[in-house]
PDB file of C-alpha atoms in Angstrom:
ATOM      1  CA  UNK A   1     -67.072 117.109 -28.123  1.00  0.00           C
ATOM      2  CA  UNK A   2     -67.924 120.408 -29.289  1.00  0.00           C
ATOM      3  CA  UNK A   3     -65.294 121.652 -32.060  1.00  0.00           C
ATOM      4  CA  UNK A   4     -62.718 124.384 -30.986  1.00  0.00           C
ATOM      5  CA  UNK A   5     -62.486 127.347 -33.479  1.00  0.00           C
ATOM      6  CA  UNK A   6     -59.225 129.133 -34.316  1.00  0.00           C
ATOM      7  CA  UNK A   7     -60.203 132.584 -35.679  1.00  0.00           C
ATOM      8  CA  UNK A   8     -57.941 135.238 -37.615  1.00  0.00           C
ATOM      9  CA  UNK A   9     -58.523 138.661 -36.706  1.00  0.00           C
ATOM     10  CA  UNK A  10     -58.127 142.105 -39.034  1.00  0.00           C
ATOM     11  CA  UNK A  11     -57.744 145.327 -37.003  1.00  0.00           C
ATOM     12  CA  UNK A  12     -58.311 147.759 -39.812  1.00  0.00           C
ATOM     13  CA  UNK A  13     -57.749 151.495 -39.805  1.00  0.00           C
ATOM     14  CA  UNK A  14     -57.611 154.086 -42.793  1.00  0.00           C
ATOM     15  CA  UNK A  15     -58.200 150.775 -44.926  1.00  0.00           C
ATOM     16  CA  UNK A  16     -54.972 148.722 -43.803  1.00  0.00           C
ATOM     17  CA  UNK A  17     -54.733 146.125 -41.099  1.00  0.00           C
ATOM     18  CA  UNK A  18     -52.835 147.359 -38.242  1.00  0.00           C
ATOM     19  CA  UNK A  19     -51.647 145.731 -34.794  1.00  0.00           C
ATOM     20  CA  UNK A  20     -50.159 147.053 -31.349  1.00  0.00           C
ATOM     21  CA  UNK A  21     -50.093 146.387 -27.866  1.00  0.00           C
ATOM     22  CA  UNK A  22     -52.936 147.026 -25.309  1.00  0.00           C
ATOM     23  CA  UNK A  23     -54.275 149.027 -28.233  1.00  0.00           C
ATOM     24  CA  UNK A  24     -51.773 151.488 -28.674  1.00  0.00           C
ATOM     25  CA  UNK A  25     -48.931 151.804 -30.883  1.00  0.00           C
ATOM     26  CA  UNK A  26     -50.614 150.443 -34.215  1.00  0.00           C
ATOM     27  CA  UNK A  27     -48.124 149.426 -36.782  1.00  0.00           C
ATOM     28  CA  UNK A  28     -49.308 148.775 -40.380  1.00  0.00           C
ATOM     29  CA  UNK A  29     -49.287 145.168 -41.633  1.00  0.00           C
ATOM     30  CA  UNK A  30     -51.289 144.490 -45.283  1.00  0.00           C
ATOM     31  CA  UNK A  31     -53.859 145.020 -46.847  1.00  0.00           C
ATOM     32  CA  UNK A  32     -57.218 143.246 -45.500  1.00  0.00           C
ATOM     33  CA  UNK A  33     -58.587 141.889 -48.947  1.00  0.00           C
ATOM     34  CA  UNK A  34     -54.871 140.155 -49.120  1.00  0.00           C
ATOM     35  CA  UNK A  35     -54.965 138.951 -45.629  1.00  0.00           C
ATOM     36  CA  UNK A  36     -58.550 137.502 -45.479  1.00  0.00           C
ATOM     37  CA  UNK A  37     -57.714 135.632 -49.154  1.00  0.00           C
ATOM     38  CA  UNK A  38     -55.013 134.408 -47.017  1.00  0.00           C
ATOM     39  CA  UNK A  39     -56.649 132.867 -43.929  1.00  0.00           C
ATOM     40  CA  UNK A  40     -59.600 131.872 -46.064  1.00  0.00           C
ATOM     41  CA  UNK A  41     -57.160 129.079 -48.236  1.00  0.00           C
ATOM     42  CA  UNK A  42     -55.252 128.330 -45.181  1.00  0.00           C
ATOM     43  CA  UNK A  43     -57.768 126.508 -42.585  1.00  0.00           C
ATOM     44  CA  UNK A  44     -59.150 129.315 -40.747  1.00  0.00           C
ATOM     45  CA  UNK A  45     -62.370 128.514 -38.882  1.00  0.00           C
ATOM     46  CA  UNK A  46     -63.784 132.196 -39.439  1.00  0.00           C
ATOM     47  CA  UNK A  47     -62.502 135.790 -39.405  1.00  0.00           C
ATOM     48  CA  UNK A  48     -63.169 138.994 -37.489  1.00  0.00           C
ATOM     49  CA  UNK A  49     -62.871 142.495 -39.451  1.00  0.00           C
ATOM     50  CA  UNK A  50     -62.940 145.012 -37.355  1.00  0.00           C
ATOM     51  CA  UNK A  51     -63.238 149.087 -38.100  1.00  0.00           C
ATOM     52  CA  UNK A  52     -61.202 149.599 -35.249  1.00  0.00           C
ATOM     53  CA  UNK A  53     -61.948 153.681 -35.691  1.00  0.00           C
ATOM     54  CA  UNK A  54     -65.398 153.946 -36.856  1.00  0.00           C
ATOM     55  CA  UNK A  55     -66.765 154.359 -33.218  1.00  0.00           C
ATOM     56  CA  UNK A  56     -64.267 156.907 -32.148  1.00  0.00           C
ATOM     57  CA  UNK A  57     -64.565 159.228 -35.367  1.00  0.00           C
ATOM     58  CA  UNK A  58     -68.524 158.867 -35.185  1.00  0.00           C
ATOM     59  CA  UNK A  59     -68.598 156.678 -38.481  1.00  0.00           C
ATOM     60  CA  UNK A  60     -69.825 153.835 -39.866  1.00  0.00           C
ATOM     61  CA  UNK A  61     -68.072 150.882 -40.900  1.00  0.00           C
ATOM     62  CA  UNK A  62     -66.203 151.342 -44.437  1.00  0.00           C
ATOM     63  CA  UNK A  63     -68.497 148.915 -46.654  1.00  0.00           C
ATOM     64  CA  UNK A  64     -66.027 149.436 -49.556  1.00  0.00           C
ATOM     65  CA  UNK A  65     -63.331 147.279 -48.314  1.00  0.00           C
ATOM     66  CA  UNK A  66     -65.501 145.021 -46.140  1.00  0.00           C
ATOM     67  CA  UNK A  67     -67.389 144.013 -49.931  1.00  0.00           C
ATOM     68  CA  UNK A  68     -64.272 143.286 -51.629  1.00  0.00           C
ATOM     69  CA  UNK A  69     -62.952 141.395 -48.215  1.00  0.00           C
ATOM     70  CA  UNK A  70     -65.593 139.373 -48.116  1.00  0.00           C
ATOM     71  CA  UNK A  71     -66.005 138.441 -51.840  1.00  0.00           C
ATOM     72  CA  UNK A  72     -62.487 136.669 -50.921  1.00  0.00           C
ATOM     73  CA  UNK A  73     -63.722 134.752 -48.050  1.00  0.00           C
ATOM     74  CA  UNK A  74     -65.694 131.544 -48.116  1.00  0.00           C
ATOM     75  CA  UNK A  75     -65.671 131.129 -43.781  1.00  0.00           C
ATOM     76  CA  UNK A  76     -67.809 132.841 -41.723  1.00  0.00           C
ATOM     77  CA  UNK A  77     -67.086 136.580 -41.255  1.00  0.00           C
ATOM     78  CA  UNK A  78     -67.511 138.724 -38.073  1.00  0.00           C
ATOM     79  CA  UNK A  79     -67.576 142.355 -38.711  1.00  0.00           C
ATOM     80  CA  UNK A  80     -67.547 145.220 -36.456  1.00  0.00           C
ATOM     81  CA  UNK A  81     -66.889 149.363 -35.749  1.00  0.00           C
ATOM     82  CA  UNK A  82     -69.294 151.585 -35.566  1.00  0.00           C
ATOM     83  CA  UNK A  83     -72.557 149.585 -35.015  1.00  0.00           C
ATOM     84  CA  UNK A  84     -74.857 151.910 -33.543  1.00  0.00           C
ATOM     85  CA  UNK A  85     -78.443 151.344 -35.592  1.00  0.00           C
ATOM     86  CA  UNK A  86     -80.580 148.418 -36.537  1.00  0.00           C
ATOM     87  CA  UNK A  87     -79.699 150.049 -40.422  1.00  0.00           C
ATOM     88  CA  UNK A  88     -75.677 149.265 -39.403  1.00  0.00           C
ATOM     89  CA  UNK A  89     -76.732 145.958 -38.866  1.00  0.00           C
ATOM     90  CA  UNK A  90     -78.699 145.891 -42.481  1.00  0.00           C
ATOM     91  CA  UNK A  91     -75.610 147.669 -44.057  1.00  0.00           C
ATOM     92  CA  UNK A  92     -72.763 145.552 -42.818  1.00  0.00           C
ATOM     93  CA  UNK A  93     -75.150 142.564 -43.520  1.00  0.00           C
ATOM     94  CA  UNK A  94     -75.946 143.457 -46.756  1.00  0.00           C
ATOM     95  CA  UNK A  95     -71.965 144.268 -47.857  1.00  0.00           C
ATOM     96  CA  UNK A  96     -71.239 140.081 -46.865  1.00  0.00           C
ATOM     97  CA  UNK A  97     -70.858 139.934 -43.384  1.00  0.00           C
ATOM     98  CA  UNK A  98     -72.113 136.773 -41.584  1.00  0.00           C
ATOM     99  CA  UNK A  99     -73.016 138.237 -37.948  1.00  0.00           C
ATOM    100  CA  UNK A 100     -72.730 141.797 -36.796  1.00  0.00           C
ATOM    101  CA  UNK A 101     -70.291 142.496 -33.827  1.00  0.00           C
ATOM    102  CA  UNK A 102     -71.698 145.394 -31.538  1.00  0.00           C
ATOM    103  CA  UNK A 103     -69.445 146.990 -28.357  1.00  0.00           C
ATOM    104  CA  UNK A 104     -69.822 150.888 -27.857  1.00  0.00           C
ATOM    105  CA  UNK A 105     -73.274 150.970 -29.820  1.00  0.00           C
ATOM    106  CA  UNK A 106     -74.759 148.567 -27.392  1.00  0.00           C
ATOM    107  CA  UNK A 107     -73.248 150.713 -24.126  1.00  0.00           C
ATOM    108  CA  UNK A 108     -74.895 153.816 -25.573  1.00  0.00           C
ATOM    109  CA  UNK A 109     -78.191 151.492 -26.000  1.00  0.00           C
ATOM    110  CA  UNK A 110     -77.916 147.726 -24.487  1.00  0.00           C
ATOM    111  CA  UNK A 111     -81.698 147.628 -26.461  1.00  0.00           C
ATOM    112  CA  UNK A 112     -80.032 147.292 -30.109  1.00  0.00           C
ATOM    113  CA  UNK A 113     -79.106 143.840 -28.956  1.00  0.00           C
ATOM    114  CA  UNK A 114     -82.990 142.977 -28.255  1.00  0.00           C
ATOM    115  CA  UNK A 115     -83.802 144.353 -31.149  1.00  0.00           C
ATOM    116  CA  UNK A 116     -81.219 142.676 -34.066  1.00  0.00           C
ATOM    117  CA  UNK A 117     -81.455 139.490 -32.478  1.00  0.00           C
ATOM    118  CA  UNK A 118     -85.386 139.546 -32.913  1.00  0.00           C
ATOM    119  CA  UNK A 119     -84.729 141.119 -36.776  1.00  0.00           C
ATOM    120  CA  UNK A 120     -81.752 139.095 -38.054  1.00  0.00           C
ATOM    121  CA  UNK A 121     -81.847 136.304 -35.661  1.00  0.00           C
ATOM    122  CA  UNK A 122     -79.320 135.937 -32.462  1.00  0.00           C
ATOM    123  CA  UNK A 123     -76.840 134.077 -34.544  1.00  0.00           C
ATOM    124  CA  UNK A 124     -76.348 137.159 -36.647  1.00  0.00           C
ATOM    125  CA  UNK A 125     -75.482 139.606 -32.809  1.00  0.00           C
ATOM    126  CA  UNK A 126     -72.216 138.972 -31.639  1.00  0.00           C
ATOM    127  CA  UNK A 127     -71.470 141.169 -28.545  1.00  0.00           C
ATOM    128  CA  UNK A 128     -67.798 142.533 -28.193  1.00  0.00           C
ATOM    129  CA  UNK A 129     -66.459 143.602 -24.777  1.00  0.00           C
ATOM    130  CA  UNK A 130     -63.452 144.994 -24.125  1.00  0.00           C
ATOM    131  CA  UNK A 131     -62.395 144.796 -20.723  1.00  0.00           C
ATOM    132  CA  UNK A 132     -59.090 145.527 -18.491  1.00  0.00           C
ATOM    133  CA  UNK A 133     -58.795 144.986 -14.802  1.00  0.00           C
ATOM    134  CA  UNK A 134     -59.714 148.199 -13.259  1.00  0.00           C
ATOM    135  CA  UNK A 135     -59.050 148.492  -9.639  1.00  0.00           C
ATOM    136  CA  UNK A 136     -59.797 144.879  -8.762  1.00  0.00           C
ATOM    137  CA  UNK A 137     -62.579 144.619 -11.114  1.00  0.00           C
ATOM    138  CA  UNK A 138     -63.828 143.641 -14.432  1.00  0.00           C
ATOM    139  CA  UNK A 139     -64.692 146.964 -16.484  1.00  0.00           C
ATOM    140  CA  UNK A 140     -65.714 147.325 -19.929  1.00  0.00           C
ATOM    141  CA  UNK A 141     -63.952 150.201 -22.274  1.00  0.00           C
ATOM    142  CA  UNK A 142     -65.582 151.909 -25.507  1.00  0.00           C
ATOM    143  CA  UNK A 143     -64.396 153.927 -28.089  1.00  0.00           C
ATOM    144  CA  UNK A 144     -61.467 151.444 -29.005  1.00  0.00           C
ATOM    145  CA  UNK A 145     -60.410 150.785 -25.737  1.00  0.00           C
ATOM    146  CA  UNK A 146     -60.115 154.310 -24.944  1.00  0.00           C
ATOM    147  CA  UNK A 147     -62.989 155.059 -22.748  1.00  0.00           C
ATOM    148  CA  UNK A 148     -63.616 153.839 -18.866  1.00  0.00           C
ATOM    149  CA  UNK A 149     -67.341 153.090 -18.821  1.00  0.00           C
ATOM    150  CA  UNK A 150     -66.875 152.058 -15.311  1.00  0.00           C
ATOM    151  CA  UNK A 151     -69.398 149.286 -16.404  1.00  0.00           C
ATOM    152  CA  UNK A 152     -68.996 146.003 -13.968  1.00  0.00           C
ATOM    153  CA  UNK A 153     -67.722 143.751 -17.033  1.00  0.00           C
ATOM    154  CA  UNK A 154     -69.060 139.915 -16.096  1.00  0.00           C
ATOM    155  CA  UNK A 155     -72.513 141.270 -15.381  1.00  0.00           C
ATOM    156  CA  UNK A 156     -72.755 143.268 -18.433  1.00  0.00           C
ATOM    157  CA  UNK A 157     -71.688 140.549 -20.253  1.00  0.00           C
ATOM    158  CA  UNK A 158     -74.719 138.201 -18.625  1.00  0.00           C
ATOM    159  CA  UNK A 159     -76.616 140.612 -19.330  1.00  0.00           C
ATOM    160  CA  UNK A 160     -75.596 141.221 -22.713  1.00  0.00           C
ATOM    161  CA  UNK A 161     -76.442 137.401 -23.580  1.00  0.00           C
ATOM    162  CA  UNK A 162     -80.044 137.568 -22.284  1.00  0.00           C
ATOM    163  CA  UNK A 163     -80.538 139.952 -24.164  1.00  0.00           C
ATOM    164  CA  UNK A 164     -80.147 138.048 -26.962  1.00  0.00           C
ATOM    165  CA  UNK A 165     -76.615 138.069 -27.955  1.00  0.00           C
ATOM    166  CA  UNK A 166     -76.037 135.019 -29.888  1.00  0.00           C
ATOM    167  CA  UNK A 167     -71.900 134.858 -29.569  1.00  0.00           C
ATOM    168  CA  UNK A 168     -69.401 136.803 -26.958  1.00  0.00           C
ATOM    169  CA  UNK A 169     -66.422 138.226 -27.990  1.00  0.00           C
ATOM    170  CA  UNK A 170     -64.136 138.874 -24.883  1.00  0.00           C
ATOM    171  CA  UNK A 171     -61.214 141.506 -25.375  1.00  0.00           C
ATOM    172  CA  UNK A 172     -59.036 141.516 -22.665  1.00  0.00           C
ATOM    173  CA  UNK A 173     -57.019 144.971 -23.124  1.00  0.00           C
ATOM    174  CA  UNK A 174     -54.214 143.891 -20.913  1.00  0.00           C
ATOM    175  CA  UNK A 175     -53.257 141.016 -22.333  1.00  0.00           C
ATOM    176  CA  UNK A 176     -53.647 142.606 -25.999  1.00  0.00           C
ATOM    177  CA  UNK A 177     -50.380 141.935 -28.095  1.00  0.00           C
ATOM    178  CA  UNK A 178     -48.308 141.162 -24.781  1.00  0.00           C
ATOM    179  CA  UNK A 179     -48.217 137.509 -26.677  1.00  0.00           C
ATOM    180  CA  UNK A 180     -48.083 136.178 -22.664  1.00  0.00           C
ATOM    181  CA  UNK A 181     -50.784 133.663 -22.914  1.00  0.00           C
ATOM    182  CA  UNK A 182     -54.848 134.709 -22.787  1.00  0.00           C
ATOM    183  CA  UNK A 183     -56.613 135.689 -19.452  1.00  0.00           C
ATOM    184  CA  UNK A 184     -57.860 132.356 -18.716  1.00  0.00           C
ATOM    185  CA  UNK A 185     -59.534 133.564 -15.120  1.00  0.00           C
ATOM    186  CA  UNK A 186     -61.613 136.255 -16.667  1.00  0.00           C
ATOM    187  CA  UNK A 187     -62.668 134.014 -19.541  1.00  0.00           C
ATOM    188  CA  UNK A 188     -63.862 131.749 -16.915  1.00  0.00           C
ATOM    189  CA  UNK A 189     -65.715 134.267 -15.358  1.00  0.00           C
ATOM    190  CA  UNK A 190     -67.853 134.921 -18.356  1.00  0.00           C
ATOM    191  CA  UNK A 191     -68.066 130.817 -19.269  1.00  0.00           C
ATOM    192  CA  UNK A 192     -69.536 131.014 -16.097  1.00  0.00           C
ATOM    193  CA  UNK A 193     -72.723 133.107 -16.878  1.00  0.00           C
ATOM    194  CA  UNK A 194     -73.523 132.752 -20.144  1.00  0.00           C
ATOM    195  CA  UNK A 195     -74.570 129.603 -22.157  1.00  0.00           C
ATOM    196  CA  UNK A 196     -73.597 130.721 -25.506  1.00  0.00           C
ATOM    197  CA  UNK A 197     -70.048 130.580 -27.340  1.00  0.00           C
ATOM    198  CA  UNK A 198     -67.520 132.764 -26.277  1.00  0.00           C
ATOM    199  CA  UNK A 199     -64.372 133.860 -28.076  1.00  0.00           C
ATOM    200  CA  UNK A 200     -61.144 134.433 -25.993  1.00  0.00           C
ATOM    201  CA  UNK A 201     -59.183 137.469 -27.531  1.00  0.00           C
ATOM    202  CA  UNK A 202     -55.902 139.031 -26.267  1.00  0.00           C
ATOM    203  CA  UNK A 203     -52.819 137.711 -25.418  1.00  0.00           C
ATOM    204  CA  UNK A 204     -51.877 134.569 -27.529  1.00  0.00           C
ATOM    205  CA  UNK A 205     -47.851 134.438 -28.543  1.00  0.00           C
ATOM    206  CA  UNK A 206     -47.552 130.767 -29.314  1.00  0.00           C
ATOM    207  CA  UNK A 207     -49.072 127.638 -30.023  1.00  0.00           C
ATOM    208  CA  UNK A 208     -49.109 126.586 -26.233  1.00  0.00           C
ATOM    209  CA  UNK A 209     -51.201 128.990 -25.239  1.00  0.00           C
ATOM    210  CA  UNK A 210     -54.023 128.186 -27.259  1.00  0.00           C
ATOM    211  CA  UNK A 211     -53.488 124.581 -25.353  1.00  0.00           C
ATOM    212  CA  UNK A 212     -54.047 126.100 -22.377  1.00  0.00           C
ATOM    213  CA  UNK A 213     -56.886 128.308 -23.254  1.00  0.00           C
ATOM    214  CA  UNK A 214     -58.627 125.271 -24.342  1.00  0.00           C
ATOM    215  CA  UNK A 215     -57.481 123.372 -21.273  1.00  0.00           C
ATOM    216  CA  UNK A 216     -57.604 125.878 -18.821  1.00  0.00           C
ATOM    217  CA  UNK A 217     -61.487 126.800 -19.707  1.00  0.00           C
ATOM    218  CA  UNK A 218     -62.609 124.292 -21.195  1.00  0.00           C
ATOM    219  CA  UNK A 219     -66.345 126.196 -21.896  1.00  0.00           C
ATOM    220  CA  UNK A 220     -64.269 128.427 -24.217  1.00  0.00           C
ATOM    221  CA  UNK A 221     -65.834 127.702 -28.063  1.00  0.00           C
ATOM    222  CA  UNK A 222     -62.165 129.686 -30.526  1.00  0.00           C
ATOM    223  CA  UNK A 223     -59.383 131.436 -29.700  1.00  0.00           C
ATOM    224  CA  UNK A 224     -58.668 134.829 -31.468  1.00  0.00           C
ATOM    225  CA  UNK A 225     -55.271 136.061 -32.214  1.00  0.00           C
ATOM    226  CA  UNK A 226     -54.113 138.725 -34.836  1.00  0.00           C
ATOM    227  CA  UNK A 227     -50.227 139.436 -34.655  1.00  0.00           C
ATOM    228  CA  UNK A 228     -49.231 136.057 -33.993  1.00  0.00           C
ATOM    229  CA  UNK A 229     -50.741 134.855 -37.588  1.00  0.00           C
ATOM    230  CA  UNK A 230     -50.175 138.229 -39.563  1.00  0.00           C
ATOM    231  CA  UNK A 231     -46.401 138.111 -39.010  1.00  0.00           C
ATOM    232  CA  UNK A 232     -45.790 134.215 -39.647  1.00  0.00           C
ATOM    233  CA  UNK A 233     -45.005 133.506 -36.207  1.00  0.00           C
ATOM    234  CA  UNK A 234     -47.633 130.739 -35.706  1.00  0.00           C
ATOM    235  CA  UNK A 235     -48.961 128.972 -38.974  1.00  0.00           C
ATOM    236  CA  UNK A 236     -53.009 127.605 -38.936  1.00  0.00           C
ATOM    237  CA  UNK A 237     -52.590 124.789 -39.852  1.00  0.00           C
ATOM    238  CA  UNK A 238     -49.418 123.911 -37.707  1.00  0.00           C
ATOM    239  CA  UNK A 239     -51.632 125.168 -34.807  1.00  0.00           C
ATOM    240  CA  UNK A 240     -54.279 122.984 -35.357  1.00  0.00           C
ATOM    241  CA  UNK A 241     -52.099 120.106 -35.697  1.00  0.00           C
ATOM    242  CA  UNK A 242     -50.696 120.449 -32.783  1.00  0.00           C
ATOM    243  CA  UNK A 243     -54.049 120.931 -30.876  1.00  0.00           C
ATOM    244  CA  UNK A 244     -55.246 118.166 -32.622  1.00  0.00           C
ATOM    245  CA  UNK A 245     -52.316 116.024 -31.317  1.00  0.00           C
ATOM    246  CA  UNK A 246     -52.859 117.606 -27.463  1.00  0.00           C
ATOM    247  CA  UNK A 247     -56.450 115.900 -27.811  1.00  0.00           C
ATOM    248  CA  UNK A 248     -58.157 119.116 -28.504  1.00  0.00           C
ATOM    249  CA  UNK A 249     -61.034 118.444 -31.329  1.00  0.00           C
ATOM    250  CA  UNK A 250     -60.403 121.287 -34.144  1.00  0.00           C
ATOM    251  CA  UNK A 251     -61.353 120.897 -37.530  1.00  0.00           C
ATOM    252  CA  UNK A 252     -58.211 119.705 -39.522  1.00  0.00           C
TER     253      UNK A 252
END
């Protein structure tokens, strides 16, 4: 039984972590050097940093605070925001990132997926989608969430992992910070497609819902929360406990 991954995740803007709801309404919370220290010592799987700006103010990814972030972490770390070249890929690489997580940069050019996964290795491309429920239908956003691409969202997904996407990262924007349990039928809908790990994001509030993530699809490879951790109201450890104790295999 494959191992279930419970992943931390730092939404970071002007240097601080931030959270809100369906991407709006960002709230400061700490400083991501503190927070990834944090979730590194307390049974974290991995963590997600994420320049949640870089792609809307044309930027790339501030290496300063991802370098001292990750000379804190010793899990796997996931970093993202403003991927747009094969040298973002190098840079964020090269500041202590584990794998690279593309979303707007591979809309603008689906080929910089190809191309990292033959240069770094598909383990090292993680595609992010962020995707709301647009008329009856999956559709990916850019830009933070604040662009309609009007792109069919399951399909570009598919697509997105022949490529040569070596993870998925699936944002759903309505459940974001809601805290009313993830979107277990589109996460089913991409299980359904693709053959490599994906990540559900968006919508956990307590431990429960993590149970039925892993219930509900059970395809799904981590859940990936943010609020729910930063403010204390679900503990890792406790979490995985009680997973553990549902029959759910997480690392302990």
């Amino acid at each position: 039984m494959i191992t279930k991954r419970i992943i931390p995740c730092l939404d970071v803007k002007d240097g601080r972590v931030v959270k809100g709801v369906k991407f709006q309404g960002l709230s400061d919370v700490s400083s991501p050097v503190t927070l990834a220290d944090f979730y590194s010592r307390c049974g974290a799987d991995e963590l997600v940093f994420y320049d949640i700006t870089a792609s809307a103010e044309g930027r790339g990814i501030f290496t300063d605070i991802l370098r001292e972030t990750a000379k804190t972490v010793f899990i796997p770390l996931t970093v993202g925001g403003g991927i747009n070249t094969l040298a973002d890929f190098e840079r964020v690489l090269g500041s202590g990132a584990d794998k690279v997580s593309v979303n707007s940069g591979a809309i603008r050019n689906p080929s910089i997926i190809e191309e990292a996964a033959k240069r770094y290795g598909s383990q090292c491309v993680v595609l992010s989608a962020d995707v709301s429920l647009v008329d009856g239908k999956y559709t990916v956003f850019a830009r933070g969430g604040r662009e309609n691409t009007g792109i069919e969202a399951i399909e570009w997904i598919r697509a997105g992992a022949e490529r040569g996407a070596g993870e998925i990262v699936v944002n759903s924007i309505d459940t974001d910070g809601v805290k009313r349990g993830f979107d277990v039928d589109m996460l089913s809908a991409v299980c359904n497609v693709v053959n490599v790990p994906v990540i559900a994001s968006g919508g956990a509030g307590k431990k429960e819902d993590f149970i039925d993530l892993f219930r509900k699809v059970p395809d799904i490879s981590a859940g990936l929360a943010a609020s729910i951790f930063h403010f204390g109201e679900v503990e890792i450890a406790d979490l995985k406990k009680t997973l553990a104790g549902a029959g759910i295999n997480v690392r302990v």
